[in-house]
């Protein structure tokens, strides 16, 4: 299995798009891409995803500048499916840059409600703001802050749903980022798991009673995934783990393991992601 994983991670991945359904349907976008001579097919699991085989350079992709889609892996698109945002809610995306999941949340909310996008620097938030402009997203407010520390600007504010798409080692994305093999080591995994735990601890206070806290990574290691969630639940009895089965369509159920959404590159043909859904008890 290790050998298969290493061989798979040395292959070139297809380009995956996410349709801006505020502007057109996936079927309409596939038709428009087909008229440009591109081989576009729907993704297997994400209802908004499109696979492009043998694509041109990104700079030459038609309709990208018009905001009809963004480039986003299918597994990453499924994170928002687990969060399951609803129109009119108030939602916090706590590690928002560059804005793929932020804009997906707003898109699922039909541009109705409030999405707060938090990140460390103005430069990172500028990426989120630019993507919102391009996609026609109107409900995102950007906030500069550290998700591991108190956030005075949000004092007294609680959210229906909070997404903690945390910094991680990224080893689920080796096909797209092969340099990670030389840049990350075991020490990084230990350091990052501590950071991830600190983010969850801090964000838990912003979830309203009965609200949802979703934890996600793009890595495959237990230390950054199940281990972080289990440590959090041990220290936070006011939260419980809820299986993601209920919010995912039936075709996604093979991706659910022990209640978590877990994708693995050689098996599922997409990036390796881990997603947990936590509920704050009433």
Tab-separated table of C-alpha atoms in Angstrom:
chain	number	residue	atom	x	y	z
A	1	UNK	CA	0.000	0.000	0.000
A	2	UNK	CA	2.871	2.361	0.788
A	3	UNK	CA	4.447	1.667	-2.602
A	4	UNK	CA	1.125	2.234	-4.380
A	5	UNK	CA	0.701	5.523	-2.532
A	6	UNK	CA	4.188	6.716	-3.477
A	7	UNK	CA	3.695	5.767	-7.143
A	8	UNK	CA	0.279	7.457	-7.243
A	9	UNK	CA	1.668	10.643	-5.695
A	10	UNK	CA	4.216	10.826	-8.533
A	11	UNK	CA	1.477	11.022	-11.173
A	12	UNK	CA	-0.037	14.228	-12.546
A	13	UNK	CA	-3.498	14.943	-11.182
A	14	UNK	CA	-6.376	16.159	-13.374
A	15	UNK	CA	-7.468	19.748	-12.906
A	16	UNK	CA	-10.575	20.038	-10.718
A	17	UNK	CA	-12.926	23.016	-10.884
A	18	UNK	CA	-15.781	24.140	-8.647
A	19	UNK	CA	-18.706	25.725	-10.462
A	20	UNK	CA	-19.932	29.114	-9.262
A	21	UNK	CA	-23.544	28.020	-9.008
A	22	UNK	CA	-24.612	31.593	-8.191
A	23	UNK	CA	-23.939	32.300	-11.869
A	24	UNK	CA	-24.723	29.040	-13.715
A	25	UNK	CA	-25.240	25.304	-13.205
A	26	UNK	CA	-22.523	22.665	-13.481
A	27	UNK	CA	-24.228	21.271	-16.600
A	28	UNK	CA	-24.192	24.714	-18.231
A	29	UNK	CA	-20.505	25.210	-17.413
A	30	UNK	CA	-19.586	21.768	-18.810
A	31	UNK	CA	-21.392	22.750	-22.005
A	32	UNK	CA	-19.535	26.070	-22.265
A	33	UNK	CA	-16.157	24.368	-21.658
A	34	UNK	CA	-16.994	21.704	-24.243
A	35	UNK	CA	-17.627	24.388	-26.859
A	36	UNK	CA	-14.075	25.610	-26.177
A	37	UNK	CA	-12.744	22.137	-26.962
A	38	UNK	CA	-12.098	21.077	-23.359
A	39	UNK	CA	-12.850	17.573	-22.040
A	40	UNK	CA	-14.971	18.376	-18.978
A	41	UNK	CA	-16.769	15.722	-16.928
A	42	UNK	CA	-18.653	15.941	-13.604
A	43	UNK	CA	-16.839	14.819	-10.469
A	44	UNK	CA	-18.055	11.650	-8.754
A	45	UNK	CA	-18.803	13.079	-5.299
A	46	UNK	CA	-19.027	16.885	-5.291
A	47	UNK	CA	-22.226	18.229	-6.908
A	48	UNK	CA	-20.412	21.351	-8.121
A	49	UNK	CA	-17.143	19.770	-9.266
A	50	UNK	CA	-15.781	19.317	-12.796
A	51	UNK	CA	-12.718	17.338	-13.898
A	52	UNK	CA	-10.640	18.621	-16.786
A	53	UNK	CA	-8.403	16.023	-18.394
A	54	UNK	CA	-5.457	17.306	-20.431
A	55	UNK	CA	-6.230	20.953	-19.545
A	56	UNK	CA	-4.426	24.011	-20.956
A	57	UNK	CA	-2.235	26.150	-18.661
A	58	UNK	CA	-4.314	27.821	-15.964
A	59	UNK	CA	-3.610	31.246	-17.481
A	60	UNK	CA	-5.357	30.096	-20.675
A	61	UNK	CA	-8.488	28.629	-19.055
A	62	UNK	CA	-11.631	30.238	-20.486
A	63	UNK	CA	-14.189	31.769	-18.090
A	64	UNK	CA	-11.803	31.813	-15.085
A	65	UNK	CA	-11.500	35.591	-15.014
A	66	UNK	CA	-15.296	35.901	-15.306
A	67	UNK	CA	-15.643	33.961	-12.063
A	68	UNK	CA	-17.668	31.075	-13.490
A	69	UNK	CA	-15.494	28.658	-11.483
A	70	UNK	CA	-12.443	28.368	-9.277
A	71	UNK	CA	-9.787	25.662	-9.163
A	72	UNK	CA	-10.435	23.489	-6.092
A	73	UNK	CA	-9.853	19.793	-5.432
A	74	UNK	CA	-12.955	17.629	-5.060
A	75	UNK	CA	-12.060	16.567	-1.507
A	76	UNK	CA	-11.730	20.216	-0.513
A	77	UNK	CA	-15.201	20.882	-1.931
A	78	UNK	CA	-16.655	18.162	0.304
A	79	UNK	CA	-15.577	20.063	3.447
A	80	UNK	CA	-18.376	22.580	2.851
A	81	UNK	CA	-20.828	19.720	2.348
A	82	UNK	CA	-20.005	18.548	5.892
A	83	UNK	CA	-20.347	22.088	7.276
A	84	UNK	CA	-23.779	22.200	5.561
A	85	UNK	CA	-24.291	25.990	5.681
A	86	UNK	CA	-27.812	27.396	5.356
A	87	UNK	CA	-29.060	30.702	3.947
A	88	UNK	CA	-29.411	33.389	6.622
A	89	UNK	CA	-26.923	31.877	9.097
A	90	UNK	CA	-23.863	33.520	10.645
A	91	UNK	CA	-20.746	31.459	9.914
A	92	UNK	CA	-17.051	31.826	10.800
A	93	UNK	CA	-14.287	30.519	8.530
A	94	UNK	CA	-11.341	30.821	10.866
A	95	UNK	CA	-8.385	30.049	8.544
A	96	UNK	CA	-9.910	31.507	5.411
A	97	UNK	CA	-7.174	32.369	2.897
A	98	UNK	CA	-7.122	32.070	-0.090
A	99	UNK	CA	-10.931	31.851	0.033
A	100	UNK	CA	-11.951	28.619	-1.689
A	101	UNK	CA	-14.005	27.314	1.212
A	102	UNK	CA	-15.136	30.811	2.260
A	103	UNK	CA	-16.704	31.447	-1.126
A	104	UNK	CA	-18.125	27.923	-1.280
A	105	UNK	CA	-19.870	28.526	2.055
A	106	UNK	CA	-21.350	31.803	0.792
A	107	UNK	CA	-22.395	30.113	-2.449
A	108	UNK	CA	-24.222	27.362	-0.543
A	109	UNK	CA	-25.918	30.120	1.496
A	110	UNK	CA	-27.164	31.685	-1.762
A	111	UNK	CA	-25.448	34.954	-0.792
A	112	UNK	CA	-27.851	35.325	2.171
A	113	UNK	CA	-26.541	35.682	5.720
A	114	UNK	CA	-23.083	36.520	7.101
A	115	UNK	CA	-19.725	34.834	6.578
A	116	UNK	CA	-16.791	36.072	8.653
A	117	UNK	CA	-13.422	35.232	7.077
A	118	UNK	CA	-10.540	35.298	9.574
A	119	UNK	CA	-6.816	35.083	8.823
A	120	UNK	CA	-3.476	36.305	10.104
A	121	UNK	CA	-2.500	39.047	7.651
A	122	UNK	CA	-4.065	41.663	5.405
A	123	UNK	CA	-2.238	40.099	2.438
A	124	UNK	CA	-4.016	36.782	3.045
A	125	UNK	CA	-7.369	38.515	3.453
A	126	UNK	CA	-6.819	40.431	0.213
A	127	UNK	CA	-6.815	37.065	-1.600
A	128	UNK	CA	-10.187	36.231	-0.043
A	129	UNK	CA	-11.611	39.624	-0.991
A	130	UNK	CA	-10.395	39.322	-4.599
A	131	UNK	CA	-11.976	35.875	-4.967
A	132	UNK	CA	-15.271	37.155	-3.540
A	133	UNK	CA	-15.309	40.004	-6.058
A	134	UNK	CA	-14.618	37.667	-8.971
A	135	UNK	CA	-17.320	35.170	-7.971
A	136	UNK	CA	-19.951	37.775	-7.099
A	137	UNK	CA	-19.970	36.967	-3.357
A	138	UNK	CA	-21.505	39.777	-1.267
A	139	UNK	CA	-21.863	38.418	2.288
A	140	UNK	CA	-18.225	37.917	3.382
A	141	UNK	CA	-16.620	40.166	6.007
A	142	UNK	CA	-12.833	39.794	6.389
A	143	UNK	CA	-11.189	40.011	9.817
A	144	UNK	CA	-7.483	40.082	10.712
A	145	UNK	CA	-6.654	37.914	13.719
A	146	UNK	CA	-4.989	34.811	15.133
A	147	UNK	CA	-7.317	31.823	15.508
A	148	UNK	CA	-5.303	30.563	18.506
A	149	UNK	CA	-5.819	33.745	20.557
A	150	UNK	CA	-8.640	35.882	21.897
A	151	UNK	CA	-10.402	37.882	19.196
A	152	UNK	CA	-11.635	41.165	20.708
A	153	UNK	CA	-13.363	42.113	17.450
A	154	UNK	CA	-15.654	39.081	17.915
A	155	UNK	CA	-16.217	39.460	21.651
A	156	UNK	CA	-19.740	38.340	22.526
A	157	UNK	CA	-20.446	37.040	18.997
A	158	UNK	CA	-21.432	33.413	18.468
A	159	UNK	CA	-21.928	31.527	15.230
A	160	UNK	CA	-24.295	28.899	13.883
A	161	UNK	CA	-21.321	27.120	12.310
A	162	UNK	CA	-17.550	27.475	12.586
A	163	UNK	CA	-15.049	25.988	10.140
A	164	UNK	CA	-11.546	25.206	11.388
A	165	UNK	CA	-9.717	24.277	8.183
A	166	UNK	CA	-6.422	24.296	10.021
A	167	UNK	CA	-2.790	24.641	8.924
A	168	UNK	CA	-1.410	21.123	8.474
A	169	UNK	CA	1.496	19.182	7.001
A	170	UNK	CA	-0.392	18.873	3.699
A	171	UNK	CA	0.646	15.274	3.009
A	172	UNK	CA	-2.720	14.557	1.409
A	173	UNK	CA	-1.750	16.908	-1.429
A	174	UNK	CA	1.602	15.438	-2.510
A	175	UNK	CA	0.536	15.002	-6.137
A	176	UNK	CA	0.056	18.756	-6.404
A	177	UNK	CA	2.836	19.730	-3.970
A	178	UNK	CA	5.689	17.221	-4.378
A	179	UNK	CA	8.175	19.572	-2.690
A	180	UNK	CA	6.482	18.827	0.651
A	181	UNK	CA	8.479	15.582	0.749
A	182	UNK	CA	11.643	17.642	1.274
A	183	UNK	CA	10.185	20.511	3.304
A	184	UNK	CA	8.201	18.689	6.015
A	185	UNK	CA	9.289	16.136	8.600
A	186	UNK	CA	8.057	14.348	11.705
A	187	UNK	CA	8.840	17.351	13.893
A	188	UNK	CA	6.458	19.464	11.831
A	189	UNK	CA	3.641	16.968	12.416
A	190	UNK	CA	4.093	17.199	16.206
A	191	UNK	CA	4.300	21.002	16.110
A	192	UNK	CA	1.265	21.318	13.881
A	193	UNK	CA	-0.874	18.995	15.988
A	194	UNK	CA	-0.309	21.322	18.958
A	195	UNK	CA	-1.254	24.342	16.840
A	196	UNK	CA	-4.362	22.565	15.556
A	197	UNK	CA	-5.444	21.751	19.107
A	198	UNK	CA	-4.961	25.362	20.165
A	199	UNK	CA	-7.121	26.575	17.268
A	200	UNK	CA	-9.937	24.160	18.140
A	201	UNK	CA	-9.780	25.129	21.828
A	202	UNK	CA	-10.068	28.815	20.988
A	203	UNK	CA	-12.774	28.514	18.343
A	204	UNK	CA	-15.008	26.349	20.507
A	205	UNK	CA	-16.040	29.448	22.443
A	206	UNK	CA	-17.532	31.048	19.330
A	207	UNK	CA	-19.962	28.195	18.606
A	208	UNK	CA	-23.491	28.805	19.839
A	209	UNK	CA	-25.316	26.087	21.785
A	210	UNK	CA	-26.570	23.506	19.308
A	211	UNK	CA	-24.108	24.892	16.746
A	212	UNK	CA	-21.607	23.067	14.553
A	213	UNK	CA	-17.792	23.079	14.661
A	214	UNK	CA	-16.138	21.411	11.651
A	215	UNK	CA	-12.456	20.441	11.806
A	216	UNK	CA	-10.642	19.680	8.565
A	217	UNK	CA	-7.114	19.025	7.291
A	218	UNK	CA	-5.523	18.050	3.989
A	219	UNK	CA	-3.273	15.430	5.549
A	220	UNK	CA	-3.515	11.708	6.254
A	221	UNK	CA	-1.758	11.355	9.621
A	222	UNK	CA	-3.642	10.343	12.732
A	223	UNK	CA	-1.602	12.765	14.873
A	224	UNK	CA	-3.135	15.711	13.000
A	225	UNK	CA	-6.577	14.172	12.507
A	226	UNK	CA	-8.299	11.738	14.885
A	227	UNK	CA	-5.730	12.457	17.596
A	228	UNK	CA	-6.504	16.185	17.636
A	229	UNK	CA	-10.273	15.597	17.675
A	230	UNK	CA	-10.062	13.007	20.478
A	231	UNK	CA	-7.872	15.300	22.617
A	232	UNK	CA	-10.309	18.161	22.054
A	233	UNK	CA	-13.345	16.092	23.050
A	234	UNK	CA	-11.569	14.875	26.199
A	235	UNK	CA	-11.116	18.489	27.266
A	236	UNK	CA	-14.471	19.779	26.046
A	237	UNK	CA	-17.370	17.661	27.337
A	238	UNK	CA	-19.782	20.310	26.018
A	239	UNK	CA	-19.090	18.978	22.503
A	240	UNK	CA	-19.884	15.627	20.919
A	241	UNK	CA	-18.771	13.997	17.699
A	242	UNK	CA	-21.519	13.534	15.113
A	243	UNK	CA	-21.111	11.239	12.119
A	244	UNK	CA	-20.925	13.069	8.803
A	245	UNK	CA	-23.218	10.410	7.258
A	246	UNK	CA	-26.306	12.533	7.744
A	247	UNK	CA	-25.088	15.582	5.813
A	248	UNK	CA	-23.463	13.781	2.874
A	249	UNK	CA	-25.308	12.276	-0.091
A	250	UNK	CA	-25.413	8.494	-0.270
A	251	UNK	CA	-22.755	8.348	-2.982
A	252	UNK	CA	-20.281	9.844	-0.464
A	253	UNK	CA	-20.980	7.244	2.248
A	254	UNK	CA	-18.047	4.999	1.178
A	255	UNK	CA	-15.774	7.919	2.166
A	256	UNK	CA	-17.076	7.904	5.776
A	257	UNK	CA	-14.903	5.972	8.248
A	258	UNK	CA	-15.731	5.913	11.992
A	259	UNK	CA	-17.997	8.917	11.473
A	260	UNK	CA	-15.271	11.020	9.827
A	261	UNK	CA	-14.972	11.963	6.162
A	262	UNK	CA	-11.620	10.541	5.063
A	263	UNK	CA	-10.327	10.606	1.497
A	264	UNK	CA	-7.130	8.864	0.459
A	265	UNK	CA	-5.439	9.688	-2.862
A	266	UNK	CA	-4.760	6.225	-4.378
A	267	UNK	CA	-8.154	4.875	-3.315
A	268	UNK	CA	-10.393	7.850	-4.086
A	269	UNK	CA	-8.513	9.696	-6.835
A	270	UNK	CA	-8.513	13.024	-4.998
A	271	UNK	CA	-6.485	14.772	-2.303
A	272	UNK	CA	-6.266	13.187	1.132
A	273	UNK	CA	-8.621	15.086	3.459
A	274	UNK	CA	-9.951	14.532	6.971
A	275	UNK	CA	-13.174	16.188	8.172
A	276	UNK	CA	-14.887	15.878	11.578
A	277	UNK	CA	-18.232	17.351	12.616
A	278	UNK	CA	-18.618	18.410	16.265
A	279	UNK	CA	-21.859	19.603	17.876
A	280	UNK	CA	-22.037	21.920	20.886
A	281	UNK	CA	-24.605	20.440	23.235
A	282	UNK	CA	-27.683	22.526	24.130
